[in-house]
Short mmCIF file of C-alpha atoms in Angstrom, two decimals:
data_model
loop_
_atom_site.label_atom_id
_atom_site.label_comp_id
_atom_site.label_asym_id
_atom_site.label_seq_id
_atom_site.Cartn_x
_atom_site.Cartn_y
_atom_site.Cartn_z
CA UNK A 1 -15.13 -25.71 -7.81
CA UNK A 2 -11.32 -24.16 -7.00
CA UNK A 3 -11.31 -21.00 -4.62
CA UNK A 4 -7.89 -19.72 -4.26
CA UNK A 5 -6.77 -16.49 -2.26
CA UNK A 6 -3.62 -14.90 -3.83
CA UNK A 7 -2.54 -12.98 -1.38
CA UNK A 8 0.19 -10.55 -2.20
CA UNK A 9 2.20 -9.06 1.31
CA UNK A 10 3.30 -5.70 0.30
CA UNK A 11 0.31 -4.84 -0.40
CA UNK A 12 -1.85 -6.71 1.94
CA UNK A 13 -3.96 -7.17 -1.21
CA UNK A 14 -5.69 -9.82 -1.76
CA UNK A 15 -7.51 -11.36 -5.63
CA UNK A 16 -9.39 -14.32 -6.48
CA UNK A 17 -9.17 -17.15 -8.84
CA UNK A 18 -12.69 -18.97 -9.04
CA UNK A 19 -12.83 -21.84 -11.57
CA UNK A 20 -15.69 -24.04 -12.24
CA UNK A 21 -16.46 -26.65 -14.83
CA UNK A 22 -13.67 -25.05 -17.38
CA UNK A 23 -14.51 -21.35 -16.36
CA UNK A 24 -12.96 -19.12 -14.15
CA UNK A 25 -13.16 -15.76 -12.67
CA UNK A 26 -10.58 -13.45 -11.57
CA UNK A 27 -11.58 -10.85 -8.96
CA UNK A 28 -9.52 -7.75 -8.38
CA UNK A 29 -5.97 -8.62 -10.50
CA UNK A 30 -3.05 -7.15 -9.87
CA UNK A 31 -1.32 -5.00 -12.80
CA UNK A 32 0.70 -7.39 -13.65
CA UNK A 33 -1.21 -10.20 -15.14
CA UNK A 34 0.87 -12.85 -16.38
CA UNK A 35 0.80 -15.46 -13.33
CA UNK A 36 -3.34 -15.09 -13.83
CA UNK A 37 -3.60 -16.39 -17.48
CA UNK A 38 -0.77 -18.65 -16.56
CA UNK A 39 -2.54 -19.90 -13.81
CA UNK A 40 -5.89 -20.72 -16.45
CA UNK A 41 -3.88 -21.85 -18.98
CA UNK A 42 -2.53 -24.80 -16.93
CA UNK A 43 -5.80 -25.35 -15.49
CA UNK A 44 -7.39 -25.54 -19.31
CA UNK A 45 -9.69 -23.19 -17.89
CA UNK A 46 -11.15 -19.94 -19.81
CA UNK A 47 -11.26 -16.65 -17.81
CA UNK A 48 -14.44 -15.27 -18.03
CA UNK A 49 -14.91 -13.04 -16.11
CA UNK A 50 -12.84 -10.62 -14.33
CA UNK A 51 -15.44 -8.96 -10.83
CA UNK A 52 -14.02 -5.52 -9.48
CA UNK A 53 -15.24 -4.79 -6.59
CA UNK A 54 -14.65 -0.82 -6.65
CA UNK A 55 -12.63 1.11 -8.03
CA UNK A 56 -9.37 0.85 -6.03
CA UNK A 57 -7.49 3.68 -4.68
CA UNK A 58 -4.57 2.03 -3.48
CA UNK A 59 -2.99 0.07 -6.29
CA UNK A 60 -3.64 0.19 -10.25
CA UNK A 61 -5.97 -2.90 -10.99
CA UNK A 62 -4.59 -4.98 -14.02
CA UNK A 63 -8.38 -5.83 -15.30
CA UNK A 64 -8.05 -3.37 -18.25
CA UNK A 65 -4.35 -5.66 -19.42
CA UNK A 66 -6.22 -9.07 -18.22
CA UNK A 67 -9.78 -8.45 -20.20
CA UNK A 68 -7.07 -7.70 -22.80
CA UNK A 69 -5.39 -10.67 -22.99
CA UNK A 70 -8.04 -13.23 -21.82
CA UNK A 71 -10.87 -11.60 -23.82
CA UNK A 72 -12.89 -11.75 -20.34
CA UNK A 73 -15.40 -9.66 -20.14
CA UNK A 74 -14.77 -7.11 -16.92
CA UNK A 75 -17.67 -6.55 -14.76
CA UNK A 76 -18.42 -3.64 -11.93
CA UNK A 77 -21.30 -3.32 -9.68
CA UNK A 78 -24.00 -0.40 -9.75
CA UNK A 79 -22.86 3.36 -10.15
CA UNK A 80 -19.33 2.76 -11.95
CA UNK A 81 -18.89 4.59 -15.12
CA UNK A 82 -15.62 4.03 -16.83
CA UNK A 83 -13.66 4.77 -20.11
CA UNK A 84 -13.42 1.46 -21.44
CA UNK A 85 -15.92 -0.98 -22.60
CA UNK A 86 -17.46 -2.79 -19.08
CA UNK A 87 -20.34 -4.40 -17.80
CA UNK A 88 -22.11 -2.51 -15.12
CA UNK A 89 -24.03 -5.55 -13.36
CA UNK A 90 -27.43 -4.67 -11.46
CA UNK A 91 -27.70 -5.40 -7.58
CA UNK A 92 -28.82 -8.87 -7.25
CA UNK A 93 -28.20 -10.27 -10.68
CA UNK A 94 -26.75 -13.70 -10.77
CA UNK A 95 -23.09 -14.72 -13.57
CA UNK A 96 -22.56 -18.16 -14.24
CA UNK A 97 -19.51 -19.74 -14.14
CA UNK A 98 -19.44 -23.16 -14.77
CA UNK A 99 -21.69 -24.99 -12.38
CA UNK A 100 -21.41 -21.96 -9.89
CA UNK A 101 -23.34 -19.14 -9.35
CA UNK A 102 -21.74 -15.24 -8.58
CA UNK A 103 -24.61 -12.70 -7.22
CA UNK A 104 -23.66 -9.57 -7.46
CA UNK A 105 -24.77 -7.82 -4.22
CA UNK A 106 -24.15 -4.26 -4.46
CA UNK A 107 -22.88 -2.69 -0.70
CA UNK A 108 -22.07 1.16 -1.02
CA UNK A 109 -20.17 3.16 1.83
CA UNK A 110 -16.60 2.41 1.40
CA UNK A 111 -17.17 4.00 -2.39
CA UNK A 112 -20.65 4.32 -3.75
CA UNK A 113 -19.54 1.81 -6.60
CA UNK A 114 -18.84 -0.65 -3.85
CA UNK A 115 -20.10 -4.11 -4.93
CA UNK A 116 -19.87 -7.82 -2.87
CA UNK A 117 -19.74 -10.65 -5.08
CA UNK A 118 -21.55 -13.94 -3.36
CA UNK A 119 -20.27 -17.14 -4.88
CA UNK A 120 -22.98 -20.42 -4.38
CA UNK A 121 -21.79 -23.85 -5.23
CA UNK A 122 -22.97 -25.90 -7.52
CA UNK A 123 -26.09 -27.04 -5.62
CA UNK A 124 -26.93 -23.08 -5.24
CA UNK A 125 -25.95 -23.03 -1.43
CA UNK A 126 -23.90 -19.46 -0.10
CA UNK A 127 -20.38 -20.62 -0.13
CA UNK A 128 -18.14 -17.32 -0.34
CA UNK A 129 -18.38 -13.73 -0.10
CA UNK A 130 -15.87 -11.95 -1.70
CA UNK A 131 -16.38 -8.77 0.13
CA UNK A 132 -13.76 -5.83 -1.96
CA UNK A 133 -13.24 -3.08 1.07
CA UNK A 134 -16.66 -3.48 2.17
CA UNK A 135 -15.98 -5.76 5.00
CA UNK A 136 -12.50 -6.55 5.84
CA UNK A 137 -11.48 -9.46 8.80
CA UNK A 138 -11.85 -6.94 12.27
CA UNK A 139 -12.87 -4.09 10.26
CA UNK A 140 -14.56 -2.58 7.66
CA UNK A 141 -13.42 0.24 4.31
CA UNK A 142 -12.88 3.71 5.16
CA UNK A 143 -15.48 5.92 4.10
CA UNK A 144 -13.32 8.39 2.83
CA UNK A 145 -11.12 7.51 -0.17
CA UNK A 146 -13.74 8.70 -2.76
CA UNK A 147 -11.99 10.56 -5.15
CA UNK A 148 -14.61 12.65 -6.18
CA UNK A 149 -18.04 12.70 -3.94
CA UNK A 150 -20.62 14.51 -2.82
CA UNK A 151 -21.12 13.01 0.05
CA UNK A 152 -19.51 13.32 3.13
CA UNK A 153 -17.69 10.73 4.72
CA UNK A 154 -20.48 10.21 7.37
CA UNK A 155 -23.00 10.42 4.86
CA UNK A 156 -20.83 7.34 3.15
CA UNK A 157 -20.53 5.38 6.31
CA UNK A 158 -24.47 5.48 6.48
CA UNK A 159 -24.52 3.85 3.78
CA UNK A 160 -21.62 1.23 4.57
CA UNK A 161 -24.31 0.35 7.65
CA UNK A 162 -26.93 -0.55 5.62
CA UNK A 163 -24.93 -2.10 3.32
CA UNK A 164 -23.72 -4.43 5.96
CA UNK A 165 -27.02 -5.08 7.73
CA UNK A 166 -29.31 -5.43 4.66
CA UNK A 167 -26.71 -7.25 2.40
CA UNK A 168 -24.09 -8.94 4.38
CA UNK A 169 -25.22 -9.70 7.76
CA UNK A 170 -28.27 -11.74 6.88
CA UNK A 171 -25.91 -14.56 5.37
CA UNK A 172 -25.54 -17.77 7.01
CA UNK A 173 -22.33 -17.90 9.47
CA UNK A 174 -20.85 -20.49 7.66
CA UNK A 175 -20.14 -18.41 4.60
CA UNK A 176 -16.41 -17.52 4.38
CA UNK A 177 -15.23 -14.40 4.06
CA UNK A 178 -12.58 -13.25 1.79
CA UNK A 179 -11.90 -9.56 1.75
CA UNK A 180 -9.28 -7.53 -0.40
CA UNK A 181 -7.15 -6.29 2.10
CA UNK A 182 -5.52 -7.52 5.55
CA UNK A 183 -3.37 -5.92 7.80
CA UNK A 184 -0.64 -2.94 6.71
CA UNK A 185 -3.90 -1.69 3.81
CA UNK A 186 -4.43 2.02 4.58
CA UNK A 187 -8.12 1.23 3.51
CA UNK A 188 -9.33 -0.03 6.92
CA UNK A 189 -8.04 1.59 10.78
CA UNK A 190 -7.48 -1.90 12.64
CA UNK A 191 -7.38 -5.01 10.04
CA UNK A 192 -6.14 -8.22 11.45
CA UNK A 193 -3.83 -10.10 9.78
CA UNK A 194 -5.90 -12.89 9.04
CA UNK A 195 -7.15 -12.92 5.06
CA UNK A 196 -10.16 -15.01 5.81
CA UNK A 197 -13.12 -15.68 8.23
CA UNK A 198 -16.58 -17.24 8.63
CA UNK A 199 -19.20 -14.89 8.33
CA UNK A 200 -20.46 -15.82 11.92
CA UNK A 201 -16.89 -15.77 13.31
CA UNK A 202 -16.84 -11.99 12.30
CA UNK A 203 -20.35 -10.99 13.79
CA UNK A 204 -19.10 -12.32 16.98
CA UNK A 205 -15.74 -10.53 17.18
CA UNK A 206 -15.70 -7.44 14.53
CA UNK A 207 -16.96 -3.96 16.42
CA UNK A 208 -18.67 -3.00 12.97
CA UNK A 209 -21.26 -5.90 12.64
CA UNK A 210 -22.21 -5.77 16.30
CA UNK A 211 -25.40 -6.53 16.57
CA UNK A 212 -27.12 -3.94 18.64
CA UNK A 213 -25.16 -1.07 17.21
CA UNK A 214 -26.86 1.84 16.27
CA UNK A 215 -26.48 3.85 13.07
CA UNK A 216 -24.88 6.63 14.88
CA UNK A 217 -22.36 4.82 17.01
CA UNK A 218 -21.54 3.06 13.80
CA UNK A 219 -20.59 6.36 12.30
CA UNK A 220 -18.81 7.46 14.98
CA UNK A 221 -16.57 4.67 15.23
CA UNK A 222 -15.87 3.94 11.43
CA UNK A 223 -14.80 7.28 11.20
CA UNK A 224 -12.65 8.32 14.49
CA UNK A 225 -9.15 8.52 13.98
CA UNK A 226 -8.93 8.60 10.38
CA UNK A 227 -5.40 9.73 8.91
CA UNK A 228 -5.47 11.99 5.56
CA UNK A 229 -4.95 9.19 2.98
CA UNK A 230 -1.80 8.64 0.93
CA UNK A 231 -1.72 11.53 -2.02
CA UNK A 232 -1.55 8.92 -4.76
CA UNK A 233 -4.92 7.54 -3.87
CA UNK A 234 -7.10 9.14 -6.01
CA UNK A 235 -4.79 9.57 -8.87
CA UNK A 236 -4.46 5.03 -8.44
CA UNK A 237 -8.70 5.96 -8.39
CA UNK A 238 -8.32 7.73 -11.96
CA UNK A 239 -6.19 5.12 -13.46
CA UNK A 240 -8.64 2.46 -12.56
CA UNK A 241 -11.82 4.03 -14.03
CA UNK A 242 -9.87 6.25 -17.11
CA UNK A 243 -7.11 2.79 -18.19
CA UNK A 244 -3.48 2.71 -18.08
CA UNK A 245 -0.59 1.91 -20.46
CA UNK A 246 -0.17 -2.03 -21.10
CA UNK A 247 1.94 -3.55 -18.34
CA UNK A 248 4.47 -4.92 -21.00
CA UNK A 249 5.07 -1.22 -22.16
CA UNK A 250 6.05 -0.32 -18.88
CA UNK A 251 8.31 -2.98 -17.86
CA UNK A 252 10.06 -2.74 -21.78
CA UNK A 253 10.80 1.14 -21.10
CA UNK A 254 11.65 0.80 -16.92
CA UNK A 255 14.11 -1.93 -18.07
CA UNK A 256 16.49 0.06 -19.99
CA UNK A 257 20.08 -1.13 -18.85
CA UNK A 258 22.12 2.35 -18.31
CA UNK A 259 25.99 2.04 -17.96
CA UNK A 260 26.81 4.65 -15.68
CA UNK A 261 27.70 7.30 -18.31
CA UNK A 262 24.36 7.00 -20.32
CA UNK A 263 22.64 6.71 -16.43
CA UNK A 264 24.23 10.01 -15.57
CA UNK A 265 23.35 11.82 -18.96
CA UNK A 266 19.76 10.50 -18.68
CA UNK A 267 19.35 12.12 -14.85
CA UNK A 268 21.15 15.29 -16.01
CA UNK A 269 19.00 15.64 -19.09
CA UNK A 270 15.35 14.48 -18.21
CA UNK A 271 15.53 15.62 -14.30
CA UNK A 272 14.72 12.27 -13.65
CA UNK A 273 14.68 11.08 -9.70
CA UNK A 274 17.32 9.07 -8.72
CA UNK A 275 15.45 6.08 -6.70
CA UNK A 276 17.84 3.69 -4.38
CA UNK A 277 16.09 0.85 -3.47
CA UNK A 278 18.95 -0.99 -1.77
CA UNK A 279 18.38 -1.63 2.00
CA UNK A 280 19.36 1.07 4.22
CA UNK A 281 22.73 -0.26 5.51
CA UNK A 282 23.68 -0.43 2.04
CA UNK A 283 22.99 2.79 0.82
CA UNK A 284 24.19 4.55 4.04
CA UNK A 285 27.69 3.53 2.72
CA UNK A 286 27.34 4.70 -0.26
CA UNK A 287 25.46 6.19 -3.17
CA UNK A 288 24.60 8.68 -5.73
CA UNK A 289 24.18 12.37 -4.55
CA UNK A 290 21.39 13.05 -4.41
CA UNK A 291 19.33 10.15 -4.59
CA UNK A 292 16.41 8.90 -2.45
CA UNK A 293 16.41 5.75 -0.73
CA UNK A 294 13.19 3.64 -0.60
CA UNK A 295 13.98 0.27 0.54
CA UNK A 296 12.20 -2.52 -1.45
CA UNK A 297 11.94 -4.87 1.58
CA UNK A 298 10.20 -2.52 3.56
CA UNK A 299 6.78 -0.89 3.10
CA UNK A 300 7.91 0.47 -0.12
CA UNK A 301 4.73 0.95 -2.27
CA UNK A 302 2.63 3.33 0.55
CA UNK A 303 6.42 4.85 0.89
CA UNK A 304 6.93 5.75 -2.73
CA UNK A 305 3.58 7.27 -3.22
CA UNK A 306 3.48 9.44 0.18
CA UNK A 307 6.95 10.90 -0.78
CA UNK A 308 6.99 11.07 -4.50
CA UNK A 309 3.69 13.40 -5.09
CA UNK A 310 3.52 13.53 -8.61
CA UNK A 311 2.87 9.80 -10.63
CA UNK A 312 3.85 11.21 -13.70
CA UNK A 313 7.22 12.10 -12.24
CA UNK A 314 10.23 10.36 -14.24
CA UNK A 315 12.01 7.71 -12.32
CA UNK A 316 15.91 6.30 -12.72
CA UNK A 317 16.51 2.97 -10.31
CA UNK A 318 19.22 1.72 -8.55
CA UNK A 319 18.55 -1.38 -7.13
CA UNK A 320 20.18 -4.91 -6.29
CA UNK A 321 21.52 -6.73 -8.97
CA UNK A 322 18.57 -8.79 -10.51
CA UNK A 323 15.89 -6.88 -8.46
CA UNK A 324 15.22 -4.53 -11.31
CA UNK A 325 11.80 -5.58 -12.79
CA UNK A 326 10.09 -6.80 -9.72
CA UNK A 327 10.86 -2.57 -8.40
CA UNK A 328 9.47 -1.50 -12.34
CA UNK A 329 6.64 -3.93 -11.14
CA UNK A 330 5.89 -2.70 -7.98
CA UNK A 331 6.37 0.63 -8.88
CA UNK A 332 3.85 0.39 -12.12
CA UNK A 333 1.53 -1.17 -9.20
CA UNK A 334 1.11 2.23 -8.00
CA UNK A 335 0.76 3.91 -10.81
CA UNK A 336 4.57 4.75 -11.26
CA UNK A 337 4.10 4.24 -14.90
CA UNK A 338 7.72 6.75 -15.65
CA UNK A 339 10.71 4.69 -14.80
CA UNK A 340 13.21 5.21 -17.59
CA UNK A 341 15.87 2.64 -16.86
CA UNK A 342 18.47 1.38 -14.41
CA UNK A 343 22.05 1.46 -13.62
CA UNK A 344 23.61 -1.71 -15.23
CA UNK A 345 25.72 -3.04 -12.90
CA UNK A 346 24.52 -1.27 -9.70
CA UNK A 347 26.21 1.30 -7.32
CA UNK A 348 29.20 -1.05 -7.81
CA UNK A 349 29.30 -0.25 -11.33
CA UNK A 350 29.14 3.50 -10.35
CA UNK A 351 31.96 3.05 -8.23
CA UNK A 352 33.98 1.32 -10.39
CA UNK A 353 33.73 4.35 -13.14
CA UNK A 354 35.23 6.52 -10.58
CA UNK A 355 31.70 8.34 -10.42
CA UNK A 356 30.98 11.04 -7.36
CA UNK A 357 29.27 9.51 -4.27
CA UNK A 358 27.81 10.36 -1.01
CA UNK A 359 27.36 8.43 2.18
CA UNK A 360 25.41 8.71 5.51
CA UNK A 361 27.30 8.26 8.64
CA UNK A 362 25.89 5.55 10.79
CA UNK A 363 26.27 4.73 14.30
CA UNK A 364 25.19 1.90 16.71
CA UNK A 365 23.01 2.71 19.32
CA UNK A 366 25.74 2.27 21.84
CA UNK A 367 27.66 4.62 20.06
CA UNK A 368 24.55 6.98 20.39
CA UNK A 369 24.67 6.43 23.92
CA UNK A 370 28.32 7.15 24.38
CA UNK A 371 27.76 10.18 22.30
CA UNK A 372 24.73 11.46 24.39
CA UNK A 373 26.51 10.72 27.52
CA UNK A 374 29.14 12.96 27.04
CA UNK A 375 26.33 15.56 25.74
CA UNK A 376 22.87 15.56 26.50
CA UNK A 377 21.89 18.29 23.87
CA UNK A 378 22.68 16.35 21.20
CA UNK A 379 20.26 17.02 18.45
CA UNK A 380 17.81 13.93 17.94
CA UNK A 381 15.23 14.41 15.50
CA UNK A 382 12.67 11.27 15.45
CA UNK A 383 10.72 10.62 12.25
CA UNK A 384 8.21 8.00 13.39
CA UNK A 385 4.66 8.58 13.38
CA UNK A 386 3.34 11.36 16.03
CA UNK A 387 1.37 8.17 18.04
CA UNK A 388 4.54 6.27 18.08
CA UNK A 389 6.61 9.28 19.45
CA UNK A 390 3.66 10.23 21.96
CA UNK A 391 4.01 6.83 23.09
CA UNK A 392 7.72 6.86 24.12
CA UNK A 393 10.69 8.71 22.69
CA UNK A 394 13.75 10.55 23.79
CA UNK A 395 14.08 12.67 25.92
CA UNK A 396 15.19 15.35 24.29
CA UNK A 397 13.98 14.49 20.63
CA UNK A 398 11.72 16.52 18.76
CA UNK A 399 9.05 14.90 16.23
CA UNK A 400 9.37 15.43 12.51
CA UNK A 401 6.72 12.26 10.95
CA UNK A 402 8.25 10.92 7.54
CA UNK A 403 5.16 11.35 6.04
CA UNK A 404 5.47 15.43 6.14
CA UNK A 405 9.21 15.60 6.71
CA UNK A 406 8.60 18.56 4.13
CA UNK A 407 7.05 20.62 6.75
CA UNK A 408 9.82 20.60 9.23
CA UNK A 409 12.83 21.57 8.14
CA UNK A 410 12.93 25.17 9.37
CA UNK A 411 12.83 22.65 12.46
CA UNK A 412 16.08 21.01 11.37
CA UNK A 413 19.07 22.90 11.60
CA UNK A 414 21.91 22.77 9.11
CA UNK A 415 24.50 23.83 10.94
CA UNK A 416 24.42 21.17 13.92
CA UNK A 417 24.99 17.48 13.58
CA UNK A 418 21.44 15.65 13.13
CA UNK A 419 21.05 12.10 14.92
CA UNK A 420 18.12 10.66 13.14
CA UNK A 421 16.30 7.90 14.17
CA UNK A 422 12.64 6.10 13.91
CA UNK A 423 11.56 2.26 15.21
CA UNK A 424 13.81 0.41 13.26
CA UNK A 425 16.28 2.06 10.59
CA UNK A 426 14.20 2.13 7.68
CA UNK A 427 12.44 5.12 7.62
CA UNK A 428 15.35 6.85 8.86
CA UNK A 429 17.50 6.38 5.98
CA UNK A 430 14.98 7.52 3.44
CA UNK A 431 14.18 10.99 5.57
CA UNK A 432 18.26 10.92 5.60
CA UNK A 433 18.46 10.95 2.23
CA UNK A 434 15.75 13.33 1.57
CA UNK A 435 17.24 15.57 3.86
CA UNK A 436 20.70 14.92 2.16
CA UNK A 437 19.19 16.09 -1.77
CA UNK A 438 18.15 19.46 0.38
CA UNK A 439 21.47 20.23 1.48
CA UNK A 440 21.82 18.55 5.21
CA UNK A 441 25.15 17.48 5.39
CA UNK A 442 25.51 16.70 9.70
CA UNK A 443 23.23 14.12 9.52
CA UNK A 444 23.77 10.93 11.60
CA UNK A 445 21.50 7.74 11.29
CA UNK A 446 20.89 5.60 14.26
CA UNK A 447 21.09 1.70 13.68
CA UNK A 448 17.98 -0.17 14.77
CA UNK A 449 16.13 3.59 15.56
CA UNK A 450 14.16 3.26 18.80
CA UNK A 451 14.29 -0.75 19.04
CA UNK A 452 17.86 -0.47 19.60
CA UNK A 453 18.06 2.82 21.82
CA UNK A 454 15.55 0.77 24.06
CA UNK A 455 18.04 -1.19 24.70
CA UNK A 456 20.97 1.30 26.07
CA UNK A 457 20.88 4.01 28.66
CA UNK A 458 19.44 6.71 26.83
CA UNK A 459 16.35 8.65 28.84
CA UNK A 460 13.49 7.79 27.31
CA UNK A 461 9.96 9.40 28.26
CA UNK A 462 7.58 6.97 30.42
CA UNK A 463 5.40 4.55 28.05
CA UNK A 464 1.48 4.98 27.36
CA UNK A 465 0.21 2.51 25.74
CA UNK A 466 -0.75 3.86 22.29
CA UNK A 467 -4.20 2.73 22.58
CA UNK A 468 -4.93 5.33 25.39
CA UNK A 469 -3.82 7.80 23.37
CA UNK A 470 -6.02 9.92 21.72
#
């Protein structure tokens, strides 16, 4: 028997590859599927199976491309209904793979589709639970990322505590626990950033599977402090349970190399957004009016789906040199299904053809503190979240979140230089460049954001620990 976690960072996601006896299992793929039936293929194995825990909200699944390609058959728990041909297993019904045994435990509450798959070994003992967003390692799904339900999100995290007392928390505490998201998911409050437990280890130290919790507190604490969820989350929810275009179509139509005069006809003709993906410093020096910047090396994914609200919208890239499918890839991830092509050659190339540009001015944050030295009303507008900004900030900054930038501009004057900053430069940029498209042309960016104004003279408000705050 193989386990193997393949654990992909940006999106603190997490699939499976389960092989037995010539037969494996893939549990919630990726979109792009190649390194899967690669992985088989070398193994000599046959993918039979591919298990989906729920239908995800926060990434498009590649089970529809993999059932495809492997002729697997794809398998959901109880209550899923989709548009393509699936097997809807029954709570406590037992797949064999090879000499091991799945049992599909179904645990609603995160979604009511929500299914646990319980892999025993080949002499029948519990060995693994993978556990979808059901139970994650310090925490457990949100109860509110439904697309469409009924129910409330109380009424769901009822059922998430009897899923996790009737289902889960009887297990041995040996059994390991393998969830589908870790730390940075916005499907859980508080994940750790550990991908994997014992059973036991978690009913010792996770506040969910405390054992003499009651029903209500359970309810009350699963669903304090939830944040609205990213817009693209139940339109990632449709994808998953309607299908999707083939992962090779995508990547053969978002890889169109555009010299700069086709690139420029193409986002003149189609209205097509002009997406930067360069690091910050980069694009601060330079760059096509009017594009957005959206670092790859930062939390890009979550990024490009709070800011660009429509999936379907048409998408031109400039990114690195060599960078371009792995941003058509991560894009496509998210259900950004509409890039159109490239720039060949880069923002050098658009240089070179003696093509308009813009820039972003960018200081140090010494230079900020030289500058707000010499005036103290100098206008600092701080995009971090408002529980970062509560927590410490400027003086005399006002708060204007990333996330709804949109909703305070009548907040930002145009006709006074801007000094924008958030924890570290990269979310400053993009709301620069945002701000830039709508016509903000004072705006100064802040190296290093509030890590490096920690650092200088600058008043700053006293610290509260954020976990005080309310």
């Amino acid at each position: 028997m193989l386990v193997e976690q393949i654990y992909t960072g940006c999106l603190a996601q997490g699939a499976y590859y389960v092989e037995s006896n010539g037969e494996a299992v893939i549990i919630d793929p990726l979109r792009e599927t190649q390194p899967y039936l690669d992985k088989a293929e070398s193994r000599r194995a046959k993918i039979k199976y591919v298990l989906e825990t729920h239908f995800h909200a926060d990434f498009v699944s590649g089970h529809v491309d993999l059932a495809k390609a492997s002729g697997a058959q794809i398998v959901f728990g109880p209550n899923a209904e989709t548009s393509y041909e699936a097997y809807i297993a029954q709570d406590g019904e037992e797949l064999k793979v090879g000499d091991v045994t799945i049992q599909v435990l179904h645990t609603p509450g995160h979604t009511m589709e929500s299914t646990t798959y319980l892999l025993k070994d080949e002499n029948g003992k519990d060995y693994a639970l993978f556990s979808g967003d059901t139970l994650f390692i310090g925490d457990v799904g949100r109860p509110d990322l439904a697309a469409k339900s009924e129910l409330t999100q109380e009424q769901l995290a009822g059922h998430l505590f009897d899923s996790l007392r009737n289902k889960i928390m009887p297990l041995a505490d040996d059994v390991l626990v393998y969830p589908a998201h870790g730390a940075g998911s916005a499907c859980g409050k508080n994940m750790s950033k550990e991908t994997f437990d014992t059973l036991g280890h978690q009913k010792e130290t996770n506040y969910a599977l405390r054992a003499d919790m009651t029903r209500e507190e359970f309810v009350k604490e699963v669903t304090n402090g939830l944040t609205p969820p990213p817009s693209y989350f139940p339109l990632n929810v449709q994808m998953n349970k309607q299908g999707y275009a083939n992962i090779a179509d995508v990547l053969e139509k978002g890889l169109q190399a555009l010299n700069p005069e086709a690139f420029e006809a193409a986002a003149n003709e189609t209205g097509a957004l002009v997406l930067d993906t360069r690091k910050p410093e980069d694009f601060a020096k330079g760059f096509i009016p009017n594009a957005v910047n959206i670092g790859i090396d930062g939390n890009f994914a979550p990024w490009v789906g709070t800011l660009i609200p429509d999936i379907k919208q048409q998408i031109l890239l400039v990114t690195e040199e060599g960078r371009e499918e792995e941003v058509v890839t991560r894009l496509a991830r998210v259900g950004y299904d509409y890039t159109i092509g490239y720039l060949q050659g880069g923002f050098n190339a658009w240089q070179a053809a003696g093509k308009e540009t813009d820039a972003i001015a960018s200081i140090s944050p010494q230079e900020f503190e030289q500058r707000y030295k010499r005036d103290g009303n100098l206008k600092v507008v701080d995009v971090r979240k408002p529980s970062e900004y509560q927590s410490e900030h400027v003086e005399t900054a006002s708060n204007a979140p990333l996330d709804y930038l949109n909703d305070y501009l009548a907040e930002i004057p145009k006709d006074q230089q801007v000094y924008l900053h958030c924890a570290g430069g990269y979310r400053s940029m993009i709301a620069a460049s945002i701000l830039k498209a709508r016509g903000y042309d004072n705006l100064v960016n802040v190296q290093e954001g509030f890590k490096g104004i920690s650092g200088t003279s600058v008043p700053r408000t006293a610290f509260v620990c954020p976990s005080t705050l309310k």
